[in-house]
CSV table of C-alpha atoms (C1' of nucleotides) in Angstrom, one decimal:
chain,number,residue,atom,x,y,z
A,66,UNK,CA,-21.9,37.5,-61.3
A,67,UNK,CA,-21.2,34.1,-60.8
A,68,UNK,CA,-19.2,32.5,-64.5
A,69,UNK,CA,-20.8,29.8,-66.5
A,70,UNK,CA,-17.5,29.0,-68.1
A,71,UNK,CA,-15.7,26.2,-65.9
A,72,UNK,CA,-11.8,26.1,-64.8
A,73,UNK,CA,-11.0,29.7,-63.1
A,74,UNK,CA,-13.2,32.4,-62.5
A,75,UNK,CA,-12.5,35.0,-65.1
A,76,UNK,CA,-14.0,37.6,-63.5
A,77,UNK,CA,-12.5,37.1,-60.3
A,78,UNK,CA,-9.0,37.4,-61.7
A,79,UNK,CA,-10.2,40.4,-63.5
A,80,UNK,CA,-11.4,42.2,-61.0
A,81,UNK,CA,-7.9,41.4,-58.9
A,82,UNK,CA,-6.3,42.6,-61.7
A,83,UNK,CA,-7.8,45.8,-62.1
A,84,UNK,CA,-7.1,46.4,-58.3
A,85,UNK,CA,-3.5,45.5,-59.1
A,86,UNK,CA,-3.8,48.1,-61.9
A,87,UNK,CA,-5.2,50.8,-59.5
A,88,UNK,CA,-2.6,50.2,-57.6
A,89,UNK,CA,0.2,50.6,-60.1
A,90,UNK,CA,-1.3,54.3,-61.2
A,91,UNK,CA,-1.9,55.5,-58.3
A,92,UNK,CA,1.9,54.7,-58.0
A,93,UNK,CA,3.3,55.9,-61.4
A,94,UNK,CA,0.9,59.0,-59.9
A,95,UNK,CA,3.7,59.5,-57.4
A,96,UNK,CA,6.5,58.8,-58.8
A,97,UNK,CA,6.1,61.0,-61.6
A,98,UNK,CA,5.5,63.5,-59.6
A,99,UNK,CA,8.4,63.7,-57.9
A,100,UNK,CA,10.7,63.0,-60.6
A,101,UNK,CA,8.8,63.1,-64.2
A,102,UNK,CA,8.2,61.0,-66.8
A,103,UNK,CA,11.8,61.0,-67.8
A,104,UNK,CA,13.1,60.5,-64.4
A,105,UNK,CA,10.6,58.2,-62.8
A,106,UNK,CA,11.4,54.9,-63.1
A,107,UNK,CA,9.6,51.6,-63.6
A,108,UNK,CA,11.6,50.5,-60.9
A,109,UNK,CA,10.5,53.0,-58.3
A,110,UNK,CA,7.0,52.4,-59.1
A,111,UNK,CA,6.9,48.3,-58.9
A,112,UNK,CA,8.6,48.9,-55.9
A,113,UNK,CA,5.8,50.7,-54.1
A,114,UNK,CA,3.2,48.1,-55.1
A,115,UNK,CA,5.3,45.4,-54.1
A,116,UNK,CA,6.4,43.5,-57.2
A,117,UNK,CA,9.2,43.4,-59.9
A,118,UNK,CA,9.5,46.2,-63.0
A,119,UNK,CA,8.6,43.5,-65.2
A,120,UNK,CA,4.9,43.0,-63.4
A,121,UNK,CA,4.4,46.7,-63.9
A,122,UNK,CA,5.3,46.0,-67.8
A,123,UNK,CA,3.1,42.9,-67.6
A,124,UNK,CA,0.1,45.4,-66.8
A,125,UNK,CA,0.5,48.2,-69.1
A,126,UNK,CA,3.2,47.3,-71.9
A,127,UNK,CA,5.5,50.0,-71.5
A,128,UNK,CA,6.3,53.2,-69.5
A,129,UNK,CA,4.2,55.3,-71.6
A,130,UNK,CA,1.3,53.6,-71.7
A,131,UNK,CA,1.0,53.5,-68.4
A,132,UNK,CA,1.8,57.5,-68.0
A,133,UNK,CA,-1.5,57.7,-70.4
A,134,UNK,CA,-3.6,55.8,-67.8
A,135,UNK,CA,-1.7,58.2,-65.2
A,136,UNK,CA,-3.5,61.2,-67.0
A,137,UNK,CA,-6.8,59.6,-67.6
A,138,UNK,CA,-7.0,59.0,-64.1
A,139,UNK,CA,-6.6,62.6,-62.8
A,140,UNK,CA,-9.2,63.5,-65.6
A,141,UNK,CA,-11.8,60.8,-64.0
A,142,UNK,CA,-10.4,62.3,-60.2
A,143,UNK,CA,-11.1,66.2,-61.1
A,144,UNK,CA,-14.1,65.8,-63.8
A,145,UNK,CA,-17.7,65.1,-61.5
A,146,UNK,CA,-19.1,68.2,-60.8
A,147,UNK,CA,-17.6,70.6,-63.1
A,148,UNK,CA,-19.2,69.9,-66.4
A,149,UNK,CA,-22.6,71.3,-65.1
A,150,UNK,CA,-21.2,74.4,-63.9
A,151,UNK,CA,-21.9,77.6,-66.2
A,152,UNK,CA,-21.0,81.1,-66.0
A,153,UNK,CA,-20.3,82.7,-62.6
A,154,UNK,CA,-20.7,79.2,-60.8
A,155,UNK,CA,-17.7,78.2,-62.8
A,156,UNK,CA,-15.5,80.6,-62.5
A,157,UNK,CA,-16.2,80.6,-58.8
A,158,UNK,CA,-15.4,76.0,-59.2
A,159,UNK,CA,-11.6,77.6,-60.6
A,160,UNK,CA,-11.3,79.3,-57.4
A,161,UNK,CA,-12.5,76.7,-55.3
A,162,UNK,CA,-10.2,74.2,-57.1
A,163,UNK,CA,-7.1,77.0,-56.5
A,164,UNK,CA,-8.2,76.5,-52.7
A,165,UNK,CA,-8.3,72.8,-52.9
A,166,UNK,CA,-5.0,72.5,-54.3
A,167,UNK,CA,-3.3,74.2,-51.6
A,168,UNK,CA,-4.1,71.2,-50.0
A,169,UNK,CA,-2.7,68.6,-52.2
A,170,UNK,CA,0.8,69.6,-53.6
A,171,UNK,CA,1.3,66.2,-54.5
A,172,UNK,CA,-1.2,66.5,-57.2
A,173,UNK,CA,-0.5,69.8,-58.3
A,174,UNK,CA,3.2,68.9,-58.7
A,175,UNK,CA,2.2,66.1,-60.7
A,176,UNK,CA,0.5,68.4,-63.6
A,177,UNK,CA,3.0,70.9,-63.3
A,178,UNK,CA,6.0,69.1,-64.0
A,179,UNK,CA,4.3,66.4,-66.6
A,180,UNK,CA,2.5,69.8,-68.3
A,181,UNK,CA,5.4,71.3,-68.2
A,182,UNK,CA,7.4,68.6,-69.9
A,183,UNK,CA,4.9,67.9,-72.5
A,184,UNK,CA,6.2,70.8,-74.1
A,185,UNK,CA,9.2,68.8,-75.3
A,186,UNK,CA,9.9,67.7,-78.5
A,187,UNK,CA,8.1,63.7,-79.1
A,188,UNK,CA,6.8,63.5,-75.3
A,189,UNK,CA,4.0,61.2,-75.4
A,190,UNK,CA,1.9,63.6,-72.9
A,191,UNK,CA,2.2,66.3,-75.6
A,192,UNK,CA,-1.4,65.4,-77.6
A,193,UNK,CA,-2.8,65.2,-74.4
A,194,UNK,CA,-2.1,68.5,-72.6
A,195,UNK,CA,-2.8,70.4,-75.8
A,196,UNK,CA,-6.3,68.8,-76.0
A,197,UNK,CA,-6.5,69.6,-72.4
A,198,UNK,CA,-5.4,73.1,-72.8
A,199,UNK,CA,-7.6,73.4,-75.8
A,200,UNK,CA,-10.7,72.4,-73.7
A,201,UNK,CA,-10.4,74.5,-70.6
A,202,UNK,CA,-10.0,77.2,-72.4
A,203,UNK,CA,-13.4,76.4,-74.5
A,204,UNK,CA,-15.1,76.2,-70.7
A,205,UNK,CA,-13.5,79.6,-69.8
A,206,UNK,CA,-14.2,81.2,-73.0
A,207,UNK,CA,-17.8,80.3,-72.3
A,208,UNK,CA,-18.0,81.2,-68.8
A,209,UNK,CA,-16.9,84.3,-69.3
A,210,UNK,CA,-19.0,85.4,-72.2
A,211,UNK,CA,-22.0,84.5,-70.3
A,212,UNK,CA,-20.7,86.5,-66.9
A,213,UNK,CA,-19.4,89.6,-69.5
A,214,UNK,CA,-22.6,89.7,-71.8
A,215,UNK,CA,-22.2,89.4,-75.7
A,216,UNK,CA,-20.7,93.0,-76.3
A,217,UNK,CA,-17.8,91.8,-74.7
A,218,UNK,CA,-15.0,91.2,-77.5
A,219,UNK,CA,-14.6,88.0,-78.6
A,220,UNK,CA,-10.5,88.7,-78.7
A,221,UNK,CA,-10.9,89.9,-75.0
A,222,UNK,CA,-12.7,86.4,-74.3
A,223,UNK,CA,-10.4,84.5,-75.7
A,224,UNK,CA,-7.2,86.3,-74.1
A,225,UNK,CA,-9.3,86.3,-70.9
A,226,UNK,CA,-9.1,82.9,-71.2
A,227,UNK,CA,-6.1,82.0,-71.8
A,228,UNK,CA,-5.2,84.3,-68.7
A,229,UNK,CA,-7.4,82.6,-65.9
A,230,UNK,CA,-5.8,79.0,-66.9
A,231,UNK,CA,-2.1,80.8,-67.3
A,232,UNK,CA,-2.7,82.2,-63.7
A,233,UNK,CA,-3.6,79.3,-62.3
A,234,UNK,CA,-0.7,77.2,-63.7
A,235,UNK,CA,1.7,80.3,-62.5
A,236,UNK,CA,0.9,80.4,-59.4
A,237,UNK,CA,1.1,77.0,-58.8
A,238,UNK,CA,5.0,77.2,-59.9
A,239,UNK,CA,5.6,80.2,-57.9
A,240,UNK,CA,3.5,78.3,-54.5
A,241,UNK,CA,5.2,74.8,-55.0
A,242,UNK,CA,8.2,76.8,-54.3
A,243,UNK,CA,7.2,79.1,-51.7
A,244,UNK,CA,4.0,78.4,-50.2
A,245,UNK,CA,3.8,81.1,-48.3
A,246,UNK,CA,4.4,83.7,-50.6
A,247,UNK,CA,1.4,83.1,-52.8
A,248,UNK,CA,-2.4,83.4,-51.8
A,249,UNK,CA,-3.6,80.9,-55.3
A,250,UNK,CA,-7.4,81.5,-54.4
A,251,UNK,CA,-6.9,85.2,-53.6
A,252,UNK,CA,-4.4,86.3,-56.5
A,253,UNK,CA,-6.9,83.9,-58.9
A,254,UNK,CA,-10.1,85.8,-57.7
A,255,UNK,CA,-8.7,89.4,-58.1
A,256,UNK,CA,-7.3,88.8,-61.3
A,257,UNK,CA,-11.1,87.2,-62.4
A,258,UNK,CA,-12.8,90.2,-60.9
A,259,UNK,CA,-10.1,92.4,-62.7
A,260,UNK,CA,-10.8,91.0,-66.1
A,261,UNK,CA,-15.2,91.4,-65.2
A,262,UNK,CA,-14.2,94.9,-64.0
A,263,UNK,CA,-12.3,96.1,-67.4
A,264,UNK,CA,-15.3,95.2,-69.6
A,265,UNK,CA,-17.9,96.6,-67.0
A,266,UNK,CA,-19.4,93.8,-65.2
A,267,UNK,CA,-20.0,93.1,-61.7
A,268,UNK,CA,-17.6,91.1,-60.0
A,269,UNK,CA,-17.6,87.8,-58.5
A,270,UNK,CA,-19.2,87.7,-54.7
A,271,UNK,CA,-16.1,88.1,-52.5
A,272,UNK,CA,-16.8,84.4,-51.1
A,273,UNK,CA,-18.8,82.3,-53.3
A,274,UNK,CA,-19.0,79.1,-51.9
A,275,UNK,CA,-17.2,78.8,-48.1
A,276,UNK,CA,-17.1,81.0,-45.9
A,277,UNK,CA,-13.8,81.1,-43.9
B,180,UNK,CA,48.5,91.2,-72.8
B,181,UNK,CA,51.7,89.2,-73.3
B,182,UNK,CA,52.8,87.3,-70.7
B,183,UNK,CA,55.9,87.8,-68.9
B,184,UNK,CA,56.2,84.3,-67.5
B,185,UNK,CA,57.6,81.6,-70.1
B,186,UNK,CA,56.8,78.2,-71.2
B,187,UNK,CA,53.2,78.0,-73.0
B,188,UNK,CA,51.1,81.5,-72.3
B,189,UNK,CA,48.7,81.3,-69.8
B,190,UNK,CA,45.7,84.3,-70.7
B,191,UNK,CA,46.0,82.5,-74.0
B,192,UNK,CA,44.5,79.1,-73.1
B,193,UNK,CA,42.6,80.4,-70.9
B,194,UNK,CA,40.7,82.2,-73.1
B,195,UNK,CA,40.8,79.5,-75.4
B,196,UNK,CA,39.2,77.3,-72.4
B,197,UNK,CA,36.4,80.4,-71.8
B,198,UNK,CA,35.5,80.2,-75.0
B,199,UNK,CA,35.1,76.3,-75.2
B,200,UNK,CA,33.1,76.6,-71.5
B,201,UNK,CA,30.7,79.5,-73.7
B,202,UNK,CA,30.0,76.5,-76.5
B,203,UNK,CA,29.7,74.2,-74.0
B,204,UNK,CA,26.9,76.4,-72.0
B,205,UNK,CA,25.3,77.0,-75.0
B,206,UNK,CA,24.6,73.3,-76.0
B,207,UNK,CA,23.6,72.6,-72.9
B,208,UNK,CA,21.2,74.8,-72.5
B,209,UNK,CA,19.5,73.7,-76.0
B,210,UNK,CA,19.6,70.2,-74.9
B,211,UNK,CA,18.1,70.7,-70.9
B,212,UNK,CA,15.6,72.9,-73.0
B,213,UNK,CA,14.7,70.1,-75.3
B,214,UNK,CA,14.9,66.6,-72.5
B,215,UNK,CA,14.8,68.6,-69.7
B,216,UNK,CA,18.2,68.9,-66.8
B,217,UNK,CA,17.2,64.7,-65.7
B,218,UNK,CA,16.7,63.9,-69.1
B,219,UNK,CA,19.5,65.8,-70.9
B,220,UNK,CA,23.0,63.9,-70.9
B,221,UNK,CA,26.4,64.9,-71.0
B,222,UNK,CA,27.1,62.8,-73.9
B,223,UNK,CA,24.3,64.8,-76.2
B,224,UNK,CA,26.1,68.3,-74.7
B,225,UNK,CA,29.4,66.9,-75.9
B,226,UNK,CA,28.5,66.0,-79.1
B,227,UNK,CA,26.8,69.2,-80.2
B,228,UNK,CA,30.5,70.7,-79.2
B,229,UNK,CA,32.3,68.3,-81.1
B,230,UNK,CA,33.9,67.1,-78.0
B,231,UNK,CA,33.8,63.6,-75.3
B,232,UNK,CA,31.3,63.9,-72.7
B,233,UNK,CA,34.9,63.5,-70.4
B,234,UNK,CA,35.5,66.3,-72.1
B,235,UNK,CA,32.8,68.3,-70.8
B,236,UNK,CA,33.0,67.5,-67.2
B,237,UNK,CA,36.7,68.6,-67.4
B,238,UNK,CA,35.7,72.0,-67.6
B,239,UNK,CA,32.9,71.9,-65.3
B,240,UNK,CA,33.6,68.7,-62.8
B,241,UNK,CA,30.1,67.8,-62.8
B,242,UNK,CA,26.5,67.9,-64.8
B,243,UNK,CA,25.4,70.3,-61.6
B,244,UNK,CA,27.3,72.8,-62.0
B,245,UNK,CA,27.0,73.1,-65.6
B,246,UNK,CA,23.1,73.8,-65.0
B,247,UNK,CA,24.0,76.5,-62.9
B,248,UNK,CA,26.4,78.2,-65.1
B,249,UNK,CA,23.5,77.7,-67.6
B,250,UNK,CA,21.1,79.3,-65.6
B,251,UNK,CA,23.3,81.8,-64.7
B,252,UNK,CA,24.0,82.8,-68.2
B,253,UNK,CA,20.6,83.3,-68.8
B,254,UNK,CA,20.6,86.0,-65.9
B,255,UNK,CA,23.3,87.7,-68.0
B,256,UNK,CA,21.4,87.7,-71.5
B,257,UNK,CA,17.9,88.7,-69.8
B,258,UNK,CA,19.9,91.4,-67.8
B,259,UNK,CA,20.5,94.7,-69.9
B,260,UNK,CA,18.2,97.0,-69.5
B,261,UNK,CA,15.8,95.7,-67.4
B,262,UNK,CA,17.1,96.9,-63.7
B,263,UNK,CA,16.9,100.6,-64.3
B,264,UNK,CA,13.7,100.8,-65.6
B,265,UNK,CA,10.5,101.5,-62.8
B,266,UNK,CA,7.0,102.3,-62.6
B,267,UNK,CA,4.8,102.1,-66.3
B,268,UNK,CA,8.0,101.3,-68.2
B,269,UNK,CA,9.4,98.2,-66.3
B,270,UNK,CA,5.4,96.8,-67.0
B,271,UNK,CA,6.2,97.8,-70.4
B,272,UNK,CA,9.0,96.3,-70.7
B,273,UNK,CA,7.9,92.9,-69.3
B,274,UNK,CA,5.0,93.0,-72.9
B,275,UNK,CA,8.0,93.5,-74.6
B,276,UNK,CA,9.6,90.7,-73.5
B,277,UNK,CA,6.7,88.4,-73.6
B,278,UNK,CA,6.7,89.8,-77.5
B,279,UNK,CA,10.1,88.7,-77.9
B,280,UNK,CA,9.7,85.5,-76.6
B,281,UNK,CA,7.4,84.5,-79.5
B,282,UNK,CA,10.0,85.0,-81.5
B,283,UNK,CA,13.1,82.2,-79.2
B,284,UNK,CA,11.0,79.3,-78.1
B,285,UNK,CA,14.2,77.9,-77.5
B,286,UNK,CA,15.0,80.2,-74.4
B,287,UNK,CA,11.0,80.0,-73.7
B,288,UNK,CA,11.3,76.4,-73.5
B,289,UNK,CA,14.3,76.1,-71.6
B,290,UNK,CA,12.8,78.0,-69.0
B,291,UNK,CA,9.5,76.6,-68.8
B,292,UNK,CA,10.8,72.9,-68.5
B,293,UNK,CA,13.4,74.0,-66.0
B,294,UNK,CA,11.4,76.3,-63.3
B,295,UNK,CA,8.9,73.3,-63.5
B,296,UNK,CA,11.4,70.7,-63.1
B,297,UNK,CA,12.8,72.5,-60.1
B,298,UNK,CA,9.6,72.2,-57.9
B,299,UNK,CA,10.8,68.8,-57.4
B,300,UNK,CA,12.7,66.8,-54.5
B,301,UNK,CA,16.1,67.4,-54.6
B,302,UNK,CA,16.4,69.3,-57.8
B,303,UNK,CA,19.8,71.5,-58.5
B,304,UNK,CA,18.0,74.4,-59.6
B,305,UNK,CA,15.3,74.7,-56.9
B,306,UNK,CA,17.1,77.4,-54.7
B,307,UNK,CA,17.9,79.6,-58.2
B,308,UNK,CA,14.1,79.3,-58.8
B,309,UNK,CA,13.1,80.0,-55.4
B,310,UNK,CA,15.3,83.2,-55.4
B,311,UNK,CA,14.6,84.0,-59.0
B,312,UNK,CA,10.5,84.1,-58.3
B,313,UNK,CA,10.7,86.1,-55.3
B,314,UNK,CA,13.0,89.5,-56.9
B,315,UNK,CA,11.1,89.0,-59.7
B,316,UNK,CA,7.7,89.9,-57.4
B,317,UNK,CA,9.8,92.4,-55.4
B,318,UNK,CA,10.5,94.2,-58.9
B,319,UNK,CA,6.9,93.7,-60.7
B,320,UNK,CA,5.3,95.0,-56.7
B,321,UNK,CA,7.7,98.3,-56.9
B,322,UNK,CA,6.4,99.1,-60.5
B,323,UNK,CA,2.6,97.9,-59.6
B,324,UNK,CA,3.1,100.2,-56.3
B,325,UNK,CA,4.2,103.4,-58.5
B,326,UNK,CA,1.6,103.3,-61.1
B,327,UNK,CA,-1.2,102.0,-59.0
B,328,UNK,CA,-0.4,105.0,-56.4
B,329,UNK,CA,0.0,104.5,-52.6
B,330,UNK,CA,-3.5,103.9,-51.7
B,331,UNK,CA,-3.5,100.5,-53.5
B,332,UNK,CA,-3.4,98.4,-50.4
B,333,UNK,CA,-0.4,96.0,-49.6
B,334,UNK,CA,-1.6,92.6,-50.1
B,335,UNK,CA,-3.2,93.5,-54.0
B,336,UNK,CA,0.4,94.6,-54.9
B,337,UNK,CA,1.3,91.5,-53.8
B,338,UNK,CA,-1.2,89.1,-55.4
B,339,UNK,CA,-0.9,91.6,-58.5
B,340,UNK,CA,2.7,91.1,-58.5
B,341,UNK,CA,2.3,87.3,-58.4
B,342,UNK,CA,-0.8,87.1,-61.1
B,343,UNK,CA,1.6,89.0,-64.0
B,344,UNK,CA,4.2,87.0,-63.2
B,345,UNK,CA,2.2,83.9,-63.4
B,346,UNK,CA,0.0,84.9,-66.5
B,347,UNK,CA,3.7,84.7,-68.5
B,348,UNK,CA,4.8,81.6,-67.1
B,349,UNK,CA,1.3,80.1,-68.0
B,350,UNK,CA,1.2,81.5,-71.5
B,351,UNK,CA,4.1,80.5,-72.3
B,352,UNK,CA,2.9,76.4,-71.7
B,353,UNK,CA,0.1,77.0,-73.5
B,354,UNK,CA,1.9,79.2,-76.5
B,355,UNK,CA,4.9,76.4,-77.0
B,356,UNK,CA,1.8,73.5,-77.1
B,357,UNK,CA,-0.6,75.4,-79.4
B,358,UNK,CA,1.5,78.5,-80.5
B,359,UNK,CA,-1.8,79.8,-82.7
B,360,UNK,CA,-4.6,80.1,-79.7
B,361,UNK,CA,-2.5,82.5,-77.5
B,362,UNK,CA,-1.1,85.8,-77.5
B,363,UNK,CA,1.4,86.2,-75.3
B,364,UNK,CA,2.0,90.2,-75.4
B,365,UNK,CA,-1.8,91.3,-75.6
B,366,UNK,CA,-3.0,89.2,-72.9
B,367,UNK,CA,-0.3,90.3,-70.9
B,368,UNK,CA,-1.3,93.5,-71.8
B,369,UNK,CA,-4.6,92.9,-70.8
B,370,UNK,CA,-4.2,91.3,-67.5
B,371,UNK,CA,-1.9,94.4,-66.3
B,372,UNK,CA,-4.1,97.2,-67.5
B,373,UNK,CA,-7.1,95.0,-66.1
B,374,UNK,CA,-5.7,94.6,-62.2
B,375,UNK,CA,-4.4,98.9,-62.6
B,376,UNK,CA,-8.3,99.9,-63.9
B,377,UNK,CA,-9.5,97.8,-61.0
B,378,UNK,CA,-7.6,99.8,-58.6
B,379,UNK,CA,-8.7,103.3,-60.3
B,380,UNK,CA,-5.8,103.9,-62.3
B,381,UNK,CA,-5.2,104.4,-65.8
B,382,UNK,CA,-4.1,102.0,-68.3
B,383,UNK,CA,-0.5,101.0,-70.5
B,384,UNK,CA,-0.8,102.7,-73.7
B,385,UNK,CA,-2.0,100.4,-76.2
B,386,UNK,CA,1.5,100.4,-78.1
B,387,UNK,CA,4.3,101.4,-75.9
B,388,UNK,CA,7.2,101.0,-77.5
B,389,UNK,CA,6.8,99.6,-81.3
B,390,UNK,CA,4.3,100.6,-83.9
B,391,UNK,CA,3.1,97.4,-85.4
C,76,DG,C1',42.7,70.2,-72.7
C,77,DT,C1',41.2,66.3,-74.8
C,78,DC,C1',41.5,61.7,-75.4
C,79,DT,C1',40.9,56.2,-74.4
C,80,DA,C1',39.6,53.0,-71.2
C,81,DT,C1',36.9,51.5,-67.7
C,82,DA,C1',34.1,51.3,-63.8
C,83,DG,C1',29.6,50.7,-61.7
C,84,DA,C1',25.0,51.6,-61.7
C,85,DC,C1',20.5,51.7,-63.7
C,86,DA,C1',17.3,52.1,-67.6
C,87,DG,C1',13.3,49.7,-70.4
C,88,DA,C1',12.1,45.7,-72.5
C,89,DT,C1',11.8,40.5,-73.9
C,90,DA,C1',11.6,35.4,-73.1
C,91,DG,C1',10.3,31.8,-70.6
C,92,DA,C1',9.6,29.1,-66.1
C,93,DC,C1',6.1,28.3,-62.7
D,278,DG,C1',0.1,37.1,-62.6
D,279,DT,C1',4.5,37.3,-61.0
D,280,DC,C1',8.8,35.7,-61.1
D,281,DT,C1',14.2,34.9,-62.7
D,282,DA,C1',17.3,35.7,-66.1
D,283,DT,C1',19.0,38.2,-69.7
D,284,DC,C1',19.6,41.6,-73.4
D,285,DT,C1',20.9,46.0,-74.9
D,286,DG,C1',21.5,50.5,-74.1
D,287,DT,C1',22.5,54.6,-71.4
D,288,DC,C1',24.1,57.2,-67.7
D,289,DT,C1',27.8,59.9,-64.5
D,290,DA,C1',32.2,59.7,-63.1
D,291,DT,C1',37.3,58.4,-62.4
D,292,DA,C1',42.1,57.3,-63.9
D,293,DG,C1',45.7,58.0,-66.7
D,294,DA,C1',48.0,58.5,-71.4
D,295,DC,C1',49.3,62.1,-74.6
DNA sequence: GTCTATAGACAGATAGAC
DNA sequence: GTCTATCTGTCTATAGAC
C-alpha cells in the first residue's frame, strides 16, 4: 500500500479524491432528481458537498460528464444479484424491485425524469437509456420465453417485453404522483400473470419471495 | 359583428390577439416538447412566432401560465370523441390512439417529457397531472368494469385500469428512443385482451376499427 | 400590441493563485 | 484540491415609448 515514490503520497490523495468524487454523485444523484439534468445546477450540487461549482468542475469537467458517472452509478447500485436470475426467478426480481421502489422515491424520480428527458433532441443521457432499454428488454425477452415455452410467438415475446418494462415505468409516473392510488407490485404481477395466462402457462406463485 | 362603440373596434383586435395567443401556444408547446417546460425559454417561443420574448409574456403575464394554456389545449385536441364512447370501444379507441401517436412524436414527446417533469418539487404542471391520471383510470376502470362483467372484483379494475394506462406511457419512452423495437398499438392490444382473458372474458377483435 | 431598454439573477466554464 | 476572480451567455420580468 505504502508508495515507493517520495514527496506526497499518491495514493492517499487518490483515495481522498475518489471519496470526494462519491460524494459529488451521490449529490448530482439528488439534485437531478429533483430538478433534471437541465434544471439541476452545478451550483446546487457543490453546495451539498461543501465546496465551490468550480471544485465540482475540477472533478468531472463539465455537467455532463458528471451526469454519465450519475448513471453508471445507479447501474453499479441496482446490478448484483440480477444477472443470475433466469426465467420465473426474474420476473418475480421485477416485482420485487416494484416493491422496493415504493420505498425509495428519490431514486425512482431520478430515472423517471432523466429517462424521460433523454428522449429529447442531443441530450447526452439519450445513448445511454436506449442501450438500457435495449438490454432489459433482451433479459425480459428471455425470461419470458423460458417461463412461456418455445411455441410461444416470438412477436408476443417481444411485445410482452416491451410491456412488463412500459408497466413498470408507468406506474412509477402515475405513484410518484399519487402514492396511494397505485399498488406497483400488485398491478406489475397481474399484468405478468396476465401475459403467462394468454399463451397458456401457469402463473407466477402469488408471493414469490416475501411473505407479507 | 360590427361594433357599435367607436374609436378602433374592439372584437377585431381581439381576435387578432386570440389568434396570436393560438401561434404562441403552439410554439410553445413544440419547444417544452423539445427542452422540456425548465429548459424551454420564452425567447425560443418568441422567435418561432416572429415576435420579442416581452412580447410573449404580454399576452400571457408569465411562462406559468403559458404551460397551462398549453396543456390545456391539448385537453381540447385529445377531446372529440373520446367521452361518449364506453365499454369495448373506449379500449378500442385508446389502440387507436396509441396507433396515431406513431404517426405525431411531437405531441408524444411533449407529453412524455412533461408528465415526467411534473413528478418534481414544485413543478407548475403537477396538479394537471395529478388530476389528468386519476379521470383517466376512472374512465379506463368504467370500460374494464363493462367488458370484464361485474364479478371482476374491485381492486383488478383498479390495478387493470392503472397497467393500460401505464403500458402507453411506457411505450411511448421506449418507441421515441428506439422507434423500430416497439409497437405501440399491438402491445397495447395485447396487454388489454391479456388482463380481460385472465378474468374469463373474451377478447378486442383483432382489427377494430381499420383494415390494415 | 409590440417594441427598446434595462434590471437582476444565475448558468457553465476558464485562468490562475495558493 | 480548492479557492477567487472573471468571462460570456442566458434567463424571467418590469417600465415605458410608440
Amino acid at each position: 500500500m505504502t508508495e515507493p515514490t517520495g514527496g506526497t503520497s499518491t495514493p492517499r490523495v487518490t483515495a481522498r479524491a475518489a471519496r470526494r468524487r462519491a460524494e459529488i454523485v451521490e449529490a448530482a444523484r439528488q439534485v437531478f432528481t429533483s430538478r433534471g439534468f437541465r434544471g439541476g445546477s452545478l451550483g446546487e450540487i457543490a453546495e451539498r458537498v461543501g465546496i465551490t461549482h468550480q471544485g465540482v468542475l475540477h472533478h468531472f469537467g463539465s455537467k455532463e460528464r458528471l451526469l454519465v458517472e450519475v448513471l453508471r452509478d445507479r447501474d453499479i447500485e441496482d446490478g448484483p444479484g440480477s444477472e443470475t436470475l433466469t426465467g420465473a426467478a426474474f420476473l418475480s426480481h421485477l416485482i420485487d424491485t416494484a416493491r422496493l421502489n415504493t420505498t425509495r422515491s428519490g431514486i425512482v424520480q431520478a430515472y423517471t425524469v432523466l429517462s424521460a428527458e433523454s428522449v429529447t433532441p442531443g441530450h447526452p443521457a439519450q445513448g445511454w437509456f436506449r442501450t438500457r432499454f435495449a438490454d432489459l428488454r433482451s433479459e425480459v425477452y428471455q425470461a419470458l420465453r423460458i417461463v412461456g415455452g418455445i411455441e410461444v410467438g416470438e412477436a408476443e415475446l417481444e411485445r410482452g417485453a416491451s410491456a412488463v418494462i412500459a408497466v413498470m415505468d408507468g406506474l412509477q409516473v402515475q405513484w410518484l404522483l399519487d402514492p396511494a392510488a397505485v399498488d406497483m407490485p400488485a398491478t406489475l404481477r397481474m399484468v405478468i400473470n396476465s401475459l403467462l395466462a394468454g399463451w397458456g402457462r401457469p402463473a407466477l406463485p402469488q408471493e414469490p419471495n416475501i411473505t407479507a
